[in-house]
PDB file of C-alpha atoms in Angstrom:
ATOM      1  CA  LYS A  25      71.428 112.227 106.354  1.00  0.00           C
ATOM      2  CA  TYR A  26      73.315 111.514 102.453  1.00  0.00           C
ATOM      3  CA  VAL A  27      76.523 114.420 103.159  1.00  0.00           C
ATOM      4  CA  TYR A  28      77.224 112.549 106.830  1.00  0.00           C
ATOM      5  CA  THR A  29      77.120 109.172 104.578  1.00  0.00           C
ATOM      6  CA  ILE A  30      78.774 109.928 102.547  1.00  0.00           C
ATOM      7  CA  LEU A  31      81.872 111.271 104.470  1.00  0.00           C
ATOM      8  CA  SER A  32      81.587 108.564 106.569  1.00  0.00           C
ATOM      9  CA  ALA A  33      82.302 106.111 103.926  1.00  0.00           C
ATOM     10  CA  TYR A  34      84.772 109.021 102.038  1.00  0.00           C
ATOM     11  CA  ILE A  35      86.690 107.530 105.385  1.00  0.00           C
ATOM     12  CA  ILE A  36      86.651 104.523 105.677  1.00  0.00           C
ATOM     13  CA  PHE A  37      87.695 104.187 102.272  1.00  0.00           C
ATOM     14  CA  CYS A  38      90.949 106.214 102.474  1.00  0.00           C
ATOM     15  CA  VAL A  39      91.417 104.286 105.371  1.00  0.00           C
ATOM     16  CA  GLY A  40      91.111 101.273 104.321  1.00  0.00           C
ATOM     17  CA  LEU A  41      93.203 102.456 100.864  1.00  0.00           C
ATOM     18  CA  LEU A  42      96.046 102.878 103.520  1.00  0.00           C
ATOM     19  CA  TYR A  43      96.468  99.671 104.202  1.00  0.00           C
ATOM     20  CA  TRP A  44      95.538  98.431 100.659  1.00  0.00           C
ATOM     21  CA  ALA A  45      98.432 100.112 100.014  1.00  0.00           C
ATOM     22  CA  VAL A  46     100.159  98.488 103.431  1.00  0.00           C
ATOM     23  CA  ILE A  47      99.274  95.010 102.177  1.00  0.00           C
ATOM     24  CA  PHE A  48      99.572  95.199  98.455  1.00  0.00           C
ATOM     25  CA  SER A  49     102.159  97.864  98.150  1.00  0.00           C
ATOM     26  CA  GLY A  50     106.321  97.894  98.773  1.00  0.00           C
ATOM     27  CA  SER A  51     107.372  97.799 101.975  1.00  0.00           C
ATOM     28  CA  GLY A  52     108.415 100.816 103.401  1.00  0.00           C
ATOM     29  CA  ASP A  53     111.497 103.470 102.376  1.00  0.00           C
ATOM     30  CA  GLY A  54     114.760 104.180 103.879  1.00  0.00           C
ATOM     31  CA  ASP A  55     113.614 105.453 107.178  1.00  0.00           C
ATOM     32  CA  THR A  56     111.064 102.410 107.434  1.00  0.00           C
ATOM     33  CA  LEU A  57     113.879 100.337 107.598  1.00  0.00           C
ATOM     34  CA  GLU A  58     115.697 102.516 109.681  1.00  0.00           C
ATOM     35  CA  HIS A  59     113.570 102.536 111.965  1.00  0.00           C
ATOM     36  CA  VAL A  60     112.416  98.526 112.300  1.00  0.00           C
ATOM     37  CA  HIS A  61     116.167  98.162 112.215  1.00  0.00           C
ATOM     38  CA  SER A  62     116.488 100.275 115.625  1.00  0.00           C
ATOM     39  CA  SER A  63     113.281  98.501 116.923  1.00  0.00           C
ATOM     40  CA  TRP A  64     114.666  94.702 116.264  1.00  0.00           C
ATOM     41  CA  LEU A  65     117.923  95.817 117.999  1.00  0.00           C
ATOM     42  CA  VAL A  66     115.425  97.306 121.002  1.00  0.00           C
ATOM     43  CA  TYR A  67     114.640  93.844 120.809  1.00  0.00           C
ATOM     44  CA  HIS A  68     117.797  91.425 120.682  1.00  0.00           C
ATOM     45  CA  GLY A  69     118.285  93.699 123.766  1.00  0.00           C
ATOM     46  CA  LYS A  70     120.169  97.264 122.777  1.00  0.00           C
ATOM     47  CA  ILE A  71     119.744 100.091 124.569  1.00  0.00           C
ATOM     48  CA  PRO A  72     119.474 102.841 122.129  1.00  0.00           C
ATOM     49  CA  TYR A  73     122.428 105.604 122.025  1.00  0.00           C
ATOM     50  CA  LYS A  74     124.558 103.188 123.793  1.00  0.00           C
ATOM     51  CA  ASP A  75     125.199 100.246 121.609  1.00  0.00           C
ATOM     52  CA  PHE A  76     123.582 102.132 118.736  1.00  0.00           C
ATOM     53  CA  PHE A  77     123.281 105.300 116.986  1.00  0.00           C
ATOM     54  CA  GLN A  78     120.076 107.027 116.388  1.00  0.00           C
ATOM     55  CA  HIS A  79     118.608 110.737 116.242  1.00  0.00           C
ATOM     56  CA  HIS A  80     115.602 110.321 117.298  1.00  0.00           C
ATOM     57  CA  ASN A  81     113.352 110.266 120.762  1.00  0.00           C
ATOM     58  CA  PRO A  82     113.209 106.249 121.313  1.00  0.00           C
ATOM     59  CA  LEU A  83     109.385 104.870 122.166  1.00  0.00           C
ATOM     60  CA  LEU A  84     108.666 104.028 118.908  1.00  0.00           C
ATOM     61  CA  TRP A  85     111.967 101.399 118.936  1.00  0.00           C
ATOM     62  CA  TYR A  86     109.638  99.617 122.161  1.00  0.00           C
ATOM     63  CA  VAL A  87     106.321  99.864 120.924  1.00  0.00           C
ATOM     64  CA  ALA A  88     107.590  98.078 117.614  1.00  0.00           C
ATOM     65  CA  ALA A  89     110.536  95.614 119.360  1.00  0.00           C
ATOM     66  CA  PRO A  90     107.365  92.521 119.740  1.00  0.00           C
ATOM     67  CA  PHE A  91     106.250  92.993 116.051  1.00  0.00           C
ATOM     68  CA  VAL A  92     109.217  93.449 114.618  1.00  0.00           C
ATOM     69  CA  GLY A  93     109.960  90.163 116.967  1.00  0.00           C
ATOM     70  CA  ALA A  94     107.437  88.362 116.190  1.00  0.00           C
ATOM     71  CA  TYR A  95     108.418  88.271 112.159  1.00  0.00           C
ATOM     72  CA  GLU A  96     111.975  87.489 112.582  1.00  0.00           C
ATOM     73  CA  TYR A  97     112.767  90.653 110.861  1.00  0.00           C
ATOM     74  CA  SER A  98     111.904  90.301 107.455  1.00  0.00           C
ATOM     75  CA  LEU A  99     110.229  91.828 105.113  1.00  0.00           C
ATOM     76  CA  ARG A 100     107.020  91.116 107.245  1.00  0.00           C
ATOM     77  CA  ALA A 101     107.726  92.957 109.762  1.00  0.00           C
ATOM     78  CA  VAL A 102     108.036  95.596 107.712  1.00  0.00           C
ATOM     79  CA  ASP A 103     103.964  95.396 106.726  1.00  0.00           C
ATOM     80  CA  ALA A 104     103.276  94.308 110.747  1.00  0.00           C
ATOM     81  CA  VAL A 105     105.187  97.914 111.656  1.00  0.00           C
ATOM     82  CA  ASN A 106     102.968  99.169 109.321  1.00  0.00           C
ATOM     83  CA  ILE A 107      99.236  98.195 109.019  1.00  0.00           C
ATOM     84  CA  LEU A 108     100.198  99.315 112.782  1.00  0.00           C
ATOM     85  CA  THR A 109     101.136 102.814 111.600  1.00  0.00           C
ATOM     86  CA  THR A 110      97.993 102.979 109.711  1.00  0.00           C
ATOM     87  CA  SER A 111      95.482 101.691 112.831  1.00  0.00           C
ATOM     88  CA  ILE A 112      97.654 105.102 114.649  1.00  0.00           C
ATOM     89  CA  THR A 113      96.779 107.335 111.004  1.00  0.00           C
ATOM     90  CA  ALA A 114      93.046 105.856 111.481  1.00  0.00           C
ATOM     91  CA  LEU A 115      92.602 106.715 115.105  1.00  0.00           C
ATOM     92  CA  THR A 116      94.694 110.259 114.294  1.00  0.00           C
ATOM     93  CA  THR A 117      91.581 110.426 111.966  1.00  0.00           C
ATOM     94  CA  PHE A 118      88.747 109.268 114.568  1.00  0.00           C
ATOM     95  CA  TYR A 119      90.497 112.499 117.146  1.00  0.00           C
ATOM     96  CA  ILE A 120      90.089 115.315 114.864  1.00  0.00           C
ATOM     97  CA  TYR A 121      86.434 113.858 114.421  1.00  0.00           C
ATOM     98  CA  ARG A 122      86.343 114.028 117.339  1.00  0.00           C
ATOM     99  CA  ILE A 123      87.511 117.679 117.732  1.00  0.00           C
ATOM    100  CA  GLY A 124      85.853 119.048 115.039  1.00  0.00           C
ATOM    101  CA  LYS A 125      82.486 117.385 116.587  1.00  0.00           C
ATOM    102  CA  ASN A 126      82.463 117.965 119.939  1.00  0.00           C
ATOM    103  CA  PHE A 127      84.798 121.483 119.853  1.00  0.00           C
ATOM    104  CA  THR A 128      84.843 123.876 116.730  1.00  0.00           C
ATOM    105  CA  SER A 129      81.427 122.709 115.215  1.00  0.00           C
ATOM    106  CA  THR A 130      79.089 119.442 114.732  1.00  0.00           C
ATOM    107  CA  THR A 131      79.274 115.768 113.282  1.00  0.00           C
ATOM    108  CA  LEU A 132      79.335 117.738 109.761  1.00  0.00           C
ATOM    109  CA  GLY A 133      82.414 119.487 110.722  1.00  0.00           C
ATOM    110  CA  GLY A 134      83.579 117.332 112.300  1.00  0.00           C
ATOM    111  CA  LEU A 135      83.401 114.702 109.293  1.00  0.00           C
ATOM    112  CA  VAL A 136      84.953 117.292 106.751  1.00  0.00           C
ATOM    113  CA  SER A 137      87.950 117.418 109.679  1.00  0.00           C
ATOM    114  CA  ALA A 138      88.579 114.164 108.982  1.00  0.00           C
ATOM    115  CA  ALA A 139      87.822 113.821 105.802  1.00  0.00           C
ATOM    116  CA  PHE A 140      90.394 116.359 104.499  1.00  0.00           C
ATOM    117  CA  TYR A 141      92.905 115.579 107.188  1.00  0.00           C
ATOM    118  CA  ILE A 142      92.936 111.388 105.619  1.00  0.00           C
ATOM    119  CA  LEU A 143      92.570 113.469 102.236  1.00  0.00           C
ATOM    120  CA  PRO A 144      94.347 110.525  99.942  1.00  0.00           C
ATOM    121  CA  HIS A 145      97.269 111.919  98.016  1.00  0.00           C
ATOM    122  CA  GLU A 146      98.389 113.462 101.318  1.00  0.00           C
ATOM    123  CA  SER A 147      98.211 110.464 103.437  1.00  0.00           C
ATOM    124  CA  LEU A 148      99.949 108.209 102.360  1.00  0.00           C
ATOM    125  CA  PHE A 149     103.138 108.383 103.472  1.00  0.00           C
ATOM    126  CA  ASP A 150     100.581 107.809 107.219  1.00  0.00           C
ATOM    127  CA  LYS A 151     101.055 104.343 106.514  1.00  0.00           C
ATOM    128  CA  ASP A 152     105.068 104.154 106.985  1.00  0.00           C
ATOM    129  CA  PHE A 153     106.432 103.764 110.099  1.00  0.00           C
ATOM    130  CA  LYS A 154     107.917 106.222 111.225  1.00  0.00           C
ATOM    131  CA  PRO A 155     107.679 107.969 115.222  1.00  0.00           C
ATOM    132  CA  ASP A 156     105.854 111.749 113.140  1.00  0.00           C
ATOM    133  CA  ASN A 157     102.944 109.699 112.893  1.00  0.00           C
ATOM    134  CA  PHE A 158     102.515 108.480 116.273  1.00  0.00           C
ATOM    135  CA  MET A 159     104.257 111.786 117.663  1.00  0.00           C
ATOM    136  CA  ALA A 160     101.396 113.448 115.209  1.00  0.00           C
ATOM    137  CA  SER A 161      98.291 110.917 117.291  1.00  0.00           C
ATOM    138  CA  ALA A 162      99.895 111.420 120.333  1.00  0.00           C
ATOM    139  CA  LEU A 163      99.487 115.476 119.772  1.00  0.00           C
ATOM    140  CA  VAL A 164      96.057 115.351 118.284  1.00  0.00           C
ATOM    141  CA  ILE A 165      95.126 112.717 121.335  1.00  0.00           C
ATOM    142  CA  GLY A 166      96.820 115.404 124.172  1.00  0.00           C
ATOM    143  CA  ILE A 167      95.067 118.549 122.318  1.00  0.00           C
ATOM    144  CA  TYR A 168      91.805 116.354 121.926  1.00  0.00           C
ATOM    145  CA  TYR A 169      91.629 116.108 126.293  1.00  0.00           C
ATOM    146  CA  LEU A 170      93.170 119.497 126.796  1.00  0.00           C
ATOM    147  CA  LEU A 171      90.534 120.558 125.275  1.00  0.00           C
ATOM    148  CA  SER A 172      88.027 118.181 127.511  1.00  0.00           C
ATOM    149  CA  TYR A 173      89.940 120.060 130.072  1.00  0.00           C
ATOM    150  CA  ILE A 174      88.563 123.169 129.188  1.00  0.00           C
ATOM    151  CA  LYS A 175      85.031 122.525 129.140  1.00  0.00           C
ATOM    152  CA  GLU A 176      84.740 120.023 131.517  1.00  0.00           C
ATOM    153  CA  LYS A 177      87.166 120.559 133.737  1.00  0.00           C
ATOM    154  CA  LYS A 178      88.293 117.135 134.837  1.00  0.00           C
ATOM    155  CA  LEU A 179      91.169 116.394 135.969  1.00  0.00           C
ATOM    156  CA  TYR A 180      91.636 113.336 134.672  1.00  0.00           C
ATOM    157  CA  SER A 181      91.588 114.876 130.928  1.00  0.00           C
ATOM    158  CA  LEU A 182      94.228 117.516 132.082  1.00  0.00           C
ATOM    159  CA  VAL A 183      96.475 114.202 133.127  1.00  0.00           C
ATOM    160  CA  LEU A 184      95.850 112.076 129.734  1.00  0.00           C
ATOM    161  CA  SER A 185      96.415 115.730 128.346  1.00  0.00           C
ATOM    162  CA  PHE A 186      99.933 115.980 129.696  1.00  0.00           C
ATOM    163  CA  LEU A 187     100.237 112.024 129.353  1.00  0.00           C
ATOM    164  CA  CYS A 188      99.794 112.557 125.689  1.00  0.00           C
ATOM    165  CA  LEU A 189     101.737 115.010 125.081  1.00  0.00           C
ATOM    166  CA  PHE A 190     104.985 113.518 126.972  1.00  0.00           C
ATOM    167  CA  ILE A 191     104.584 110.777 124.359  1.00  0.00           C
ATOM    168  CA  ALA A 192     104.434 112.961 121.207  1.00  0.00           C
ATOM    169  CA  PHE A 193     107.857 113.831 122.607  1.00  0.00           C
ATOM    170  CA  MET A 194     108.889 110.419 123.503  1.00  0.00           C
ATOM    171  CA  PHE A 195     108.398 109.234 119.597  1.00  0.00           C
ATOM    172  CA  THR A 196     110.407 112.554 118.913  1.00  0.00           C
ATOM    173  CA  GLN A 197     111.587 115.823 119.525  1.00  0.00           C
ATOM    174  CA  LYS A 198     109.758 117.789 117.487  1.00  0.00           C
ATOM    175  CA  ALA A 199     106.795 117.480 119.420  1.00  0.00           C
ATOM    176  CA  ILE A 200     108.274 120.774 121.519  1.00  0.00           C
ATOM    177  CA  LEU A 201     107.433 123.235 118.665  1.00  0.00           C
ATOM    178  CA  THR A 202     103.565 122.321 119.571  1.00  0.00           C
ATOM    179  CA  ILE A 203     104.116 122.101 122.970  1.00  0.00           C
ATOM    180  CA  LEU A 204     105.382 124.908 123.470  1.00  0.00           C
ATOM    181  CA  CYS A 205     102.966 126.733 121.581  1.00  0.00           C
ATOM    182  CA  ILE A 206      99.951 125.080 124.139  1.00  0.00           C
TER     183      ILE A 206
END
């Protein structure tokens, strides 16, 4: 029981540390500002690739447009999307725990998997607003539902898996490397 409690507390601490870093530290790097600007352009009705140049897939800007628009392109908008990204990291951590618990090991294995994923020195970039963080989350969730389909043969799991993998690609084209392997 102590090991479960310690690992759970550690994971909660690491996720809390990411939120703390967003609230009390700088507002992100150049990539973050680039994507906030693209989200602001989308919020104001501009169409990616037609009205402005970008070299990423567009889903991130459409997801963030309401957050950026609510703060009218200020540094608070950057903090808002970084908090959104940190929440996505927490969701990814949860699904890594579920993959470890449900398909490869036990509850302890799931907690250890999540704890290794959320190591503070490795995950501090997971607070920055970048399409890679959203892509990774969608990939992990897609893999979870694919494994669920393989285990239970329920069609909705296969549909959710496909949808998540497609969403991952719409965040960034790098997802195709993982999708091709699957």
